[in-house]
PDB file of C-alpha atoms in Angstrom:
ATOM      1  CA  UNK A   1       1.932   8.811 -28.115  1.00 81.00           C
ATOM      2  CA  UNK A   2       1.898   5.686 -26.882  1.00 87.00           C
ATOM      3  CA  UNK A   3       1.712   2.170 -28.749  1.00 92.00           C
ATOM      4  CA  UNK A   4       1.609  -1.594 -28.383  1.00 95.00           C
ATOM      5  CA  UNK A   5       2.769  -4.929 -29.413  1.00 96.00           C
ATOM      6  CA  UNK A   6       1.405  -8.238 -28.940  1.00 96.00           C
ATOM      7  CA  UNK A   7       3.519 -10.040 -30.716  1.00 91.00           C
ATOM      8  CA  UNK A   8       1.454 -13.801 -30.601  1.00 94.00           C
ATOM      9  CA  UNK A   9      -2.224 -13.585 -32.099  1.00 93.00           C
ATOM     10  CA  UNK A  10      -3.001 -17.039 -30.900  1.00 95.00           C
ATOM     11  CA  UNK A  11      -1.126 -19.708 -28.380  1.00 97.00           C
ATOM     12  CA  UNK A  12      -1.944 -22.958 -28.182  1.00 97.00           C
ATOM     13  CA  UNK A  13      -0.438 -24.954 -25.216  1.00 97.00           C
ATOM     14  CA  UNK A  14      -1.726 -28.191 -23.272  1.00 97.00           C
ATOM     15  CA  UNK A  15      -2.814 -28.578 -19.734  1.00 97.00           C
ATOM     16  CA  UNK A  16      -0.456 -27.826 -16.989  1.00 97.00           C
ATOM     17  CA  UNK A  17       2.426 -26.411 -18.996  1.00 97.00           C
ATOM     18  CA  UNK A  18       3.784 -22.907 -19.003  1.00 97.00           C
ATOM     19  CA  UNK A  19       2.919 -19.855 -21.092  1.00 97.00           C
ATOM     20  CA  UNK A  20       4.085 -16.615 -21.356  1.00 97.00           C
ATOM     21  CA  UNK A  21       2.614 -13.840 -23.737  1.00 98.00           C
ATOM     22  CA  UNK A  22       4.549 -11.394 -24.966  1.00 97.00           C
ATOM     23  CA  UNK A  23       3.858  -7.360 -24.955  1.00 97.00           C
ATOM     24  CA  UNK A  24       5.949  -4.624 -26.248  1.00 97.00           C
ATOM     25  CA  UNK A  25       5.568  -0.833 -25.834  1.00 96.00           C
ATOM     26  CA  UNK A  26       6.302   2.041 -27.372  1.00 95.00           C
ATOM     27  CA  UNK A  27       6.527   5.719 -25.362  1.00 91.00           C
ATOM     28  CA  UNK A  28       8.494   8.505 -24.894  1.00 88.00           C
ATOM     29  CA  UNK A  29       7.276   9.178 -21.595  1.00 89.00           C
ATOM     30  CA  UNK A  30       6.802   7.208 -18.289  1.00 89.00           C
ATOM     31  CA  UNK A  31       4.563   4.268 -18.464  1.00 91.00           C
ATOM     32  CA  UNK A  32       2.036   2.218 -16.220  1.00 93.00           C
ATOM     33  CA  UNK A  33       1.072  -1.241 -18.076  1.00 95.00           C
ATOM     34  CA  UNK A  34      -1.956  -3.660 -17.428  1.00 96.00           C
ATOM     35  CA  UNK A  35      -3.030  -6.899 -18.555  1.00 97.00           C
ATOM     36  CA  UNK A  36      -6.421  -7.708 -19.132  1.00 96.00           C
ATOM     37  CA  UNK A  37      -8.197 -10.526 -19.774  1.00 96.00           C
ATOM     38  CA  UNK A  38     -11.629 -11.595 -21.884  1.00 94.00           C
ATOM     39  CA  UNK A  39     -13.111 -15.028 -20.956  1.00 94.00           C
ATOM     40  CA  UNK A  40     -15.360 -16.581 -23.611  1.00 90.00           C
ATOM     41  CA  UNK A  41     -18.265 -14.241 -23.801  1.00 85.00           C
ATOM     42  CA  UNK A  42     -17.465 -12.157 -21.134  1.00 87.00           C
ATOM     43  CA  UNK A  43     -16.385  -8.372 -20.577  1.00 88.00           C
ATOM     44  CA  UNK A  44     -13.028  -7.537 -20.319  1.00 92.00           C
ATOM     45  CA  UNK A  45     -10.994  -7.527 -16.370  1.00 93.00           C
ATOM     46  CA  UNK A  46      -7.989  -6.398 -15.032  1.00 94.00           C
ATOM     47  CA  UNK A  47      -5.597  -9.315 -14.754  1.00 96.00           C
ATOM     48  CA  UNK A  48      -2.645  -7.378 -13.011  1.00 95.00           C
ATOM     49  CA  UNK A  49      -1.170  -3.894 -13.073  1.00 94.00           C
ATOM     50  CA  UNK A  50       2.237  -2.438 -12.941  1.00 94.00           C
ATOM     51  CA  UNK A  51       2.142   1.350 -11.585  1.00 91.00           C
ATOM     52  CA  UNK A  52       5.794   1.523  -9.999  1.00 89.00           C
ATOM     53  CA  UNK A  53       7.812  -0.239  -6.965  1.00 89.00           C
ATOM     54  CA  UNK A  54       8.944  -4.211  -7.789  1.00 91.00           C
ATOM     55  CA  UNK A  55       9.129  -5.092 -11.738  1.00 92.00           C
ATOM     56  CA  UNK A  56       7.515  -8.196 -11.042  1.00 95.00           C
ATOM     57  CA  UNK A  57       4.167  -7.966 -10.730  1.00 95.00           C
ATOM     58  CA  UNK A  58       0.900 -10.754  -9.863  1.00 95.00           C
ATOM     59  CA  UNK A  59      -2.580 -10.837 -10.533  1.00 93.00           C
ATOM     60  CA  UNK A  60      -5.234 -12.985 -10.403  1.00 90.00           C
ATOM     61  CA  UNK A  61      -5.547 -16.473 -11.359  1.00 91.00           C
ATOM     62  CA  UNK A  62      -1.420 -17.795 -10.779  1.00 95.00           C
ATOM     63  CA  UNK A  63      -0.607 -15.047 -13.726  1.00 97.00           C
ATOM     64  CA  UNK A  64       2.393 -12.836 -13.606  1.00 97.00           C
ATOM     65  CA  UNK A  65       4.489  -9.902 -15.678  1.00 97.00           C
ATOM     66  CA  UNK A  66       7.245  -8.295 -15.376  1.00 96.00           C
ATOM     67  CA  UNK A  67       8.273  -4.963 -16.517  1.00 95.00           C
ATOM     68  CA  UNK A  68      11.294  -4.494 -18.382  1.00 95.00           C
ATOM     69  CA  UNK A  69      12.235  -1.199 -19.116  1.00 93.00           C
ATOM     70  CA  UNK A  70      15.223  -1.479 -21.128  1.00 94.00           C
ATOM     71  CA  UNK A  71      13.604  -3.873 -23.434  1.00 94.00           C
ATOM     72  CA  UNK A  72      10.125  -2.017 -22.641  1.00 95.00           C
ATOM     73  CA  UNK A  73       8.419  -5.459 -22.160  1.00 96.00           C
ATOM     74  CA  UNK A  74       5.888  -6.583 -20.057  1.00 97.00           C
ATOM     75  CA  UNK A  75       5.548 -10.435 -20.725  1.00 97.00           C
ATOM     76  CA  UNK A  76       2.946 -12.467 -18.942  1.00 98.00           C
ATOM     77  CA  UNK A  77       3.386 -15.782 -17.342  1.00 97.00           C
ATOM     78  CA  UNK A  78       1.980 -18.786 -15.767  1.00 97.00           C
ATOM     79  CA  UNK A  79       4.086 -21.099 -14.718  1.00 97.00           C
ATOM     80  CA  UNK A  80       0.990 -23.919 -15.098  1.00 97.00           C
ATOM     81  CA  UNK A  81      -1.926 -23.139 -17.413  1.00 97.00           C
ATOM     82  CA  UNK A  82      -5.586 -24.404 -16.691  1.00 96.00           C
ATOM     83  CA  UNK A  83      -8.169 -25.555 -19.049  1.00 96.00           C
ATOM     84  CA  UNK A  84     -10.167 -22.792 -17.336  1.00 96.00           C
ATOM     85  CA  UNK A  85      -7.330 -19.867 -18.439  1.00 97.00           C
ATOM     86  CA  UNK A  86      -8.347 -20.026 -22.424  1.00 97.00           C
ATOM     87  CA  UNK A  87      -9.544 -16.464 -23.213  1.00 97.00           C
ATOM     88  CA  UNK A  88      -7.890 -13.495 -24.807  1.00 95.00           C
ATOM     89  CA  UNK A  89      -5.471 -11.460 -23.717  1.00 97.00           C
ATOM     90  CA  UNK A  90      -4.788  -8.126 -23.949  1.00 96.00           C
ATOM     91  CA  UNK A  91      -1.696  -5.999 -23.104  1.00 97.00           C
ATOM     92  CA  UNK A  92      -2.588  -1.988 -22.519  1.00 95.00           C
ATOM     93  CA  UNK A  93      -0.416   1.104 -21.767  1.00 94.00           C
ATOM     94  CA  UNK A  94      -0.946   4.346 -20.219  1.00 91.00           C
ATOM     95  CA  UNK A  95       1.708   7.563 -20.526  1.00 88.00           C
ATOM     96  CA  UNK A  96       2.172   9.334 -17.563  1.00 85.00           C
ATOM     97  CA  UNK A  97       1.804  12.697 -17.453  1.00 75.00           C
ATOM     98  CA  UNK A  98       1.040  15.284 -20.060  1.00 64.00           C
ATOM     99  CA  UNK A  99      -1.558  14.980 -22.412  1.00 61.00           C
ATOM    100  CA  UNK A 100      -1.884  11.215 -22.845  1.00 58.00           C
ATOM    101  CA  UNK A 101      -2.796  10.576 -18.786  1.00 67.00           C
ATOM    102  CA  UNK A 102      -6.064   8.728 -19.329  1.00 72.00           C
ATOM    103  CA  UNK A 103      -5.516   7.499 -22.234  1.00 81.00           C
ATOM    104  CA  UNK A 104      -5.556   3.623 -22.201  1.00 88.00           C
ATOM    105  CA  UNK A 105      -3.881   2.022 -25.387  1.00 90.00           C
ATOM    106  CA  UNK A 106      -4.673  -1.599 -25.843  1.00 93.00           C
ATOM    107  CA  UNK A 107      -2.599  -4.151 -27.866  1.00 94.00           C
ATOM    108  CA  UNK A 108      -4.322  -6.364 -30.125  1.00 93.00           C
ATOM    109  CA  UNK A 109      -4.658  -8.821 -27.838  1.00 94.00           C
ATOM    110  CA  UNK A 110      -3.546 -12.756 -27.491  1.00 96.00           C
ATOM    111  CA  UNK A 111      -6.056 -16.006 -27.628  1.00 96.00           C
ATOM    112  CA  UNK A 112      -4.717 -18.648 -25.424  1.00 97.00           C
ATOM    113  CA  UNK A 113      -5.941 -21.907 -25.897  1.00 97.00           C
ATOM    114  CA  UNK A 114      -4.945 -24.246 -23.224  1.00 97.00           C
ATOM    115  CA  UNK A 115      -6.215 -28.090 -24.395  1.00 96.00           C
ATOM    116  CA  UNK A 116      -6.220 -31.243 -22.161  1.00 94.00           C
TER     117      UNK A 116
ATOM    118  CA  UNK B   1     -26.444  -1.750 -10.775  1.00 54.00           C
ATOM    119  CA  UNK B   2     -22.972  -3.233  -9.896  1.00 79.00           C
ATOM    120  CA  UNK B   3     -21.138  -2.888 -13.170  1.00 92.00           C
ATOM    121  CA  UNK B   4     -21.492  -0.844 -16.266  1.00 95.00           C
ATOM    122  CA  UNK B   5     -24.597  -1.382 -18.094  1.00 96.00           C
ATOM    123  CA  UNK B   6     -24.745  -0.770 -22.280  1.00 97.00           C
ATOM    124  CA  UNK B   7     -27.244  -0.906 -24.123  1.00 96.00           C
ATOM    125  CA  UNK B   8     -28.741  -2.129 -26.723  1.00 97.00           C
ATOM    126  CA  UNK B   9     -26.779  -5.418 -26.446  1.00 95.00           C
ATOM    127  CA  UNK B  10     -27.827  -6.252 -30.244  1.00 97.00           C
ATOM    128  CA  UNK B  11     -28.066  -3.494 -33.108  1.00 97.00           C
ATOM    129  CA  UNK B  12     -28.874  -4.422 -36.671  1.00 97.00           C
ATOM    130  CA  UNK B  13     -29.359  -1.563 -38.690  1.00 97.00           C
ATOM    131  CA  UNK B  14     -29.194  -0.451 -42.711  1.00 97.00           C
ATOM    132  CA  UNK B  15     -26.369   1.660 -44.223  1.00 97.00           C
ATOM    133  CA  UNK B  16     -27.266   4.601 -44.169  1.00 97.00           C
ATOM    134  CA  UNK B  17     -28.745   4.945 -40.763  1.00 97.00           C
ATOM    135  CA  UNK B  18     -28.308   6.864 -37.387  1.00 98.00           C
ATOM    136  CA  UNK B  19     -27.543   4.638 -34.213  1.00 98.00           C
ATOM    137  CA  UNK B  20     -27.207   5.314 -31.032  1.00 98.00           C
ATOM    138  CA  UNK B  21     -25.625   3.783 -27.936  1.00 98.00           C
ATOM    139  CA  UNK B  22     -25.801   4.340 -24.110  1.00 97.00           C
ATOM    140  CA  UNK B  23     -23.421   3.214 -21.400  1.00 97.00           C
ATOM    141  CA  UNK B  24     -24.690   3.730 -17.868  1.00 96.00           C
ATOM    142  CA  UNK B  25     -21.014   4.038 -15.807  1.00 95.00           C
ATOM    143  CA  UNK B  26     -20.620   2.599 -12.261  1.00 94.00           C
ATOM    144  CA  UNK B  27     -21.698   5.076  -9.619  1.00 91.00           C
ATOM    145  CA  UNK B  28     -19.208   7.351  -8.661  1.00 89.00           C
ATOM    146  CA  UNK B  29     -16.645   6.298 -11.536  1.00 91.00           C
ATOM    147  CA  UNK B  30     -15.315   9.801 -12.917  1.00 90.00           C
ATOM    148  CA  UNK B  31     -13.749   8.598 -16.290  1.00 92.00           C
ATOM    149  CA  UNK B  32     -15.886   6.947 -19.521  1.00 94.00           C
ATOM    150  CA  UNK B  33     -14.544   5.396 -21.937  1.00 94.00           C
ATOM    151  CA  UNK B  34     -15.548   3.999 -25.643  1.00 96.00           C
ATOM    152  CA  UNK B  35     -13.551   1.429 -27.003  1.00 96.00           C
ATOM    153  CA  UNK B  36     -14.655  -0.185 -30.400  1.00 96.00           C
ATOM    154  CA  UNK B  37     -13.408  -3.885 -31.011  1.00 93.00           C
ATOM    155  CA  UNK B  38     -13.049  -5.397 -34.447  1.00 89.00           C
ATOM    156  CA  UNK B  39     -12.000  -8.658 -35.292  1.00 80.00           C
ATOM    157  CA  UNK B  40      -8.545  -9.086 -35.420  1.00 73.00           C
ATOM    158  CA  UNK B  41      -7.853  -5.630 -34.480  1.00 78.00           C
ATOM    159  CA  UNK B  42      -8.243  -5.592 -30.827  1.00 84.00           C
ATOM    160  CA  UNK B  43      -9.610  -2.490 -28.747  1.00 90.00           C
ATOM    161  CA  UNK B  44      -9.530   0.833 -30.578  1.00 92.00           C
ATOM    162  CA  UNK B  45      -9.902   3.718 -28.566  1.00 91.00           C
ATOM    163  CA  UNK B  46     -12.171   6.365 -29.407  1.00 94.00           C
ATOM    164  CA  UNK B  47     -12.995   8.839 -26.902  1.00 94.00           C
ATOM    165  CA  UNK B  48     -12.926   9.278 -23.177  1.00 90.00           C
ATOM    166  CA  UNK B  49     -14.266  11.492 -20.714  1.00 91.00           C
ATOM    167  CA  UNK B  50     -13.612  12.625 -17.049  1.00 88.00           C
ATOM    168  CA  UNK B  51     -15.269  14.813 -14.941  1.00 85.00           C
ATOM    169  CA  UNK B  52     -16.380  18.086 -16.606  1.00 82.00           C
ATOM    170  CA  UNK B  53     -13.519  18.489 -18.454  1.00 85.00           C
ATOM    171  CA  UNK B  54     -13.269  18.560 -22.078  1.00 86.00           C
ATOM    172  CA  UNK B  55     -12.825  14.933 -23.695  1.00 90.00           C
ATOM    173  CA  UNK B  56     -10.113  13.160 -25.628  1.00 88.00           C
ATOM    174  CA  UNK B  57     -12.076  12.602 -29.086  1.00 91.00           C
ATOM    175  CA  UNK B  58      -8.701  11.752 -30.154  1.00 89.00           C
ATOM    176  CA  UNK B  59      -9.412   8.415 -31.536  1.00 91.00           C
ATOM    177  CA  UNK B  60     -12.813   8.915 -33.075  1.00 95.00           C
ATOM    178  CA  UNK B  61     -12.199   7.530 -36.816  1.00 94.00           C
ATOM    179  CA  UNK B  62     -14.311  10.331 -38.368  1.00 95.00           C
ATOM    180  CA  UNK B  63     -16.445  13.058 -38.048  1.00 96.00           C
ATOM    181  CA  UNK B  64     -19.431  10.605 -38.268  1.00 97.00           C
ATOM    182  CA  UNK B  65     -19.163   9.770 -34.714  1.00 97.00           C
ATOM    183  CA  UNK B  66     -19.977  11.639 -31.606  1.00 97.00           C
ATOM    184  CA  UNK B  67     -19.804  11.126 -28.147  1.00 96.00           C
ATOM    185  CA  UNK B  68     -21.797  13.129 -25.308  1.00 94.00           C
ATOM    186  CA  UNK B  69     -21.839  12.382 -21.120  1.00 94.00           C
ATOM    187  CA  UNK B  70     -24.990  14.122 -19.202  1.00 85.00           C
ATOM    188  CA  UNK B  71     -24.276  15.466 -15.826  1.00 80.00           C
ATOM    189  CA  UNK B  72     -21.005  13.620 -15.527  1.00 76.00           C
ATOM    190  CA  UNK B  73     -22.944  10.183 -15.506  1.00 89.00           C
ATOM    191  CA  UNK B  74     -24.628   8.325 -18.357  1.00 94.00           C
ATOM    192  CA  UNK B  75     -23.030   8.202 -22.168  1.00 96.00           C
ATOM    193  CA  UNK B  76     -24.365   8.110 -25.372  1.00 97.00           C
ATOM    194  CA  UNK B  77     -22.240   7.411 -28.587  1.00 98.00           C
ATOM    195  CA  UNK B  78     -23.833   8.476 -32.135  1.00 98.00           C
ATOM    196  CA  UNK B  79     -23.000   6.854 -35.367  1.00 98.00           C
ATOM    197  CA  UNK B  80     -24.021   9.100 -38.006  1.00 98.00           C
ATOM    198  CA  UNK B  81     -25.205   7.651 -41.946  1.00 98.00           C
ATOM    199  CA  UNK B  82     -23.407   4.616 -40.551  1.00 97.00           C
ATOM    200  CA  UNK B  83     -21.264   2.333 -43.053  1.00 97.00           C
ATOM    201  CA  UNK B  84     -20.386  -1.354 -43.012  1.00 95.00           C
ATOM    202  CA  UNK B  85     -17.185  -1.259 -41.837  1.00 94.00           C
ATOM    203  CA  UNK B  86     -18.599   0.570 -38.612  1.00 96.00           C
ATOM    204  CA  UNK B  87     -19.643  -3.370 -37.425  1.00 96.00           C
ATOM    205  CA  UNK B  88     -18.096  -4.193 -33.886  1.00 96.00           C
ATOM    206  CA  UNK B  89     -18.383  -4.848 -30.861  1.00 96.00           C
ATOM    207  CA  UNK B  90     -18.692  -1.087 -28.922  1.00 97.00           C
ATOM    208  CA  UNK B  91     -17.130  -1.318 -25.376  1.00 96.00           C
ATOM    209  CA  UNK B  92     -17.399   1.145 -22.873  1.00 96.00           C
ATOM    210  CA  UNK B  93     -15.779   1.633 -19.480  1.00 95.00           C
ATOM    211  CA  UNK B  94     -15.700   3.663 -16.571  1.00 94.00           C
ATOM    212  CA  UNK B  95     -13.325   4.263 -13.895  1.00 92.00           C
ATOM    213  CA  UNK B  96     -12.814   5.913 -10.369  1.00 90.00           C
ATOM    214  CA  UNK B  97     -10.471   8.298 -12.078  1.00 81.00           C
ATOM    215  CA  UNK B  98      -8.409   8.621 -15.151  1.00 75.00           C
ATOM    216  CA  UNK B  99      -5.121   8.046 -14.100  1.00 77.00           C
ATOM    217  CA  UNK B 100      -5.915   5.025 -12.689  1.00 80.00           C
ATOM    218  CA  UNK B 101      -5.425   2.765 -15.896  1.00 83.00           C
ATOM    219  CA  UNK B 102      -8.217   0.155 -14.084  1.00 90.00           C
ATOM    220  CA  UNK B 103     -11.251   0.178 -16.303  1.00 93.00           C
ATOM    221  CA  UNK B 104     -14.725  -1.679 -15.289  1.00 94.00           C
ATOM    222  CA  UNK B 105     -16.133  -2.461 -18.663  1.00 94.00           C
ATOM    223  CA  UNK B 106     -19.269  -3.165 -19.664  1.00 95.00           C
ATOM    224  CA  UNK B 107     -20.391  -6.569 -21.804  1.00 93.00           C
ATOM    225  CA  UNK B 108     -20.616  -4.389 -25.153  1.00 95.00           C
ATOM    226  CA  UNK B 109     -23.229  -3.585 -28.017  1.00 97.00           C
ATOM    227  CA  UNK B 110     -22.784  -5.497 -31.216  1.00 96.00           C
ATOM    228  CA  UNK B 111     -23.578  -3.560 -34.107  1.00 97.00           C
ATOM    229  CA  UNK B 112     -23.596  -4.718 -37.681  1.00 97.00           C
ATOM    230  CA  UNK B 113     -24.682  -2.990 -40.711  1.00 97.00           C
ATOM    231  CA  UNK B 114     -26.153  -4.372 -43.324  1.00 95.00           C
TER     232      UNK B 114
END
């Protein structure tokens, strides 16, 4: 089974500074992770996606992760946050293989705040 | 339509009650998924489906719930005598395939029990 780790409930940050939010996982197997993202009132979308190939990974919107396997992280960043960015964040893993293929886990998810 | 459709958006109903909820999938999306959100608790999976094959109830919290996909296409998840810790947001998804991790959700149904 697979599990995750959000380890930030809420981040507040101002205008034009950097963030990162942090994800940990849990597997005994092979992993692909995702970020996705849920603007104020809005579904949920993928932000970015790590499958295989290059740890570091980007998505939409400036944002970027990179997988770590050794610490089995997968911390997103933006080097310069928008007004426009607040939403939550959520951090999801699938196991590869076996029985849990198809099985999307999702963290508990993140709220940035990004004030002027 | 474009994206995943769910409804009702809104659900009020009394302890006690059935509900019902129905997720219309993006054509041609193989996997369905139900997610439940709760405040504070992020996305809880529940069940998913793909293709004809049989689906992962794994995550359904109790034998009061119940999931069903017609002909591989639309969804429908029952709450049975529901309770008031069933009230959440219920979020379903559909995807080209299952191994694919990218989900297209839908905008929800809020249910609260009074």
């Amino acid at each position: 089974a697979q599990s995750v780790t959000q380890l930030d409930s809420q981040v507040p940050v101002f205008e034009e500074a950097p963030v990162e939010l942090r994800c940990n996982y849990s597997s005994s197997v092979s992993v692909y992770l995702f970020w996705y993202v849920q603007y104020p009132n809005q579904g949920l979308q993928l932000l970015l996606k790590y499958l295989s190939g290059s740890t570091l990974v980007k998505g939409i919107n400036g944002f970027e992760a990179e997988f770590n396997k050794s610490q089995t992280s997968f911390h997103l960043r933006k080097p310069s946050v928008h007004i426009s960015d607040t939403a939550e964040y959520f951090c999801a893993v699938m196991g590869i293989g076996g029985g849990s293929q198809g099985n999307l886990i999702f963290g508990k998810g993140t709220k940035l705040s990004v004030k002027p | 339509g474009a994206g995943v459709s769910q409804s009702p958006s809104n659900k009020v109903t009394e302890k006690g009650k059935d509900v019902e909820l129905r997720c219309d999938p993006i054509s041609g999306h193989t996997a369905l998924y139900w997610y439940r959100q709760s405040l504070g608790q992020g996305l809880e999976f529940l069940i998913y489906f793909q293709g004809n094959s049989a689906p992962d109830k794994s995550g359904l919290p109790s034998d009061r719930f119940s999931a069903e996909r017609t002909g591989g296409s639309v969804s429908t998840l029952t709450i049975q005598r529901t309770q008031q810790e069933d009230s959440a947001v219920y979020l379903c998804a559909s995807s080209f395939n299952y191994d694919t991790g990218e989900l297209f959700f839908g905008e929800g149904s809020r249910l609260t029990v009074l």
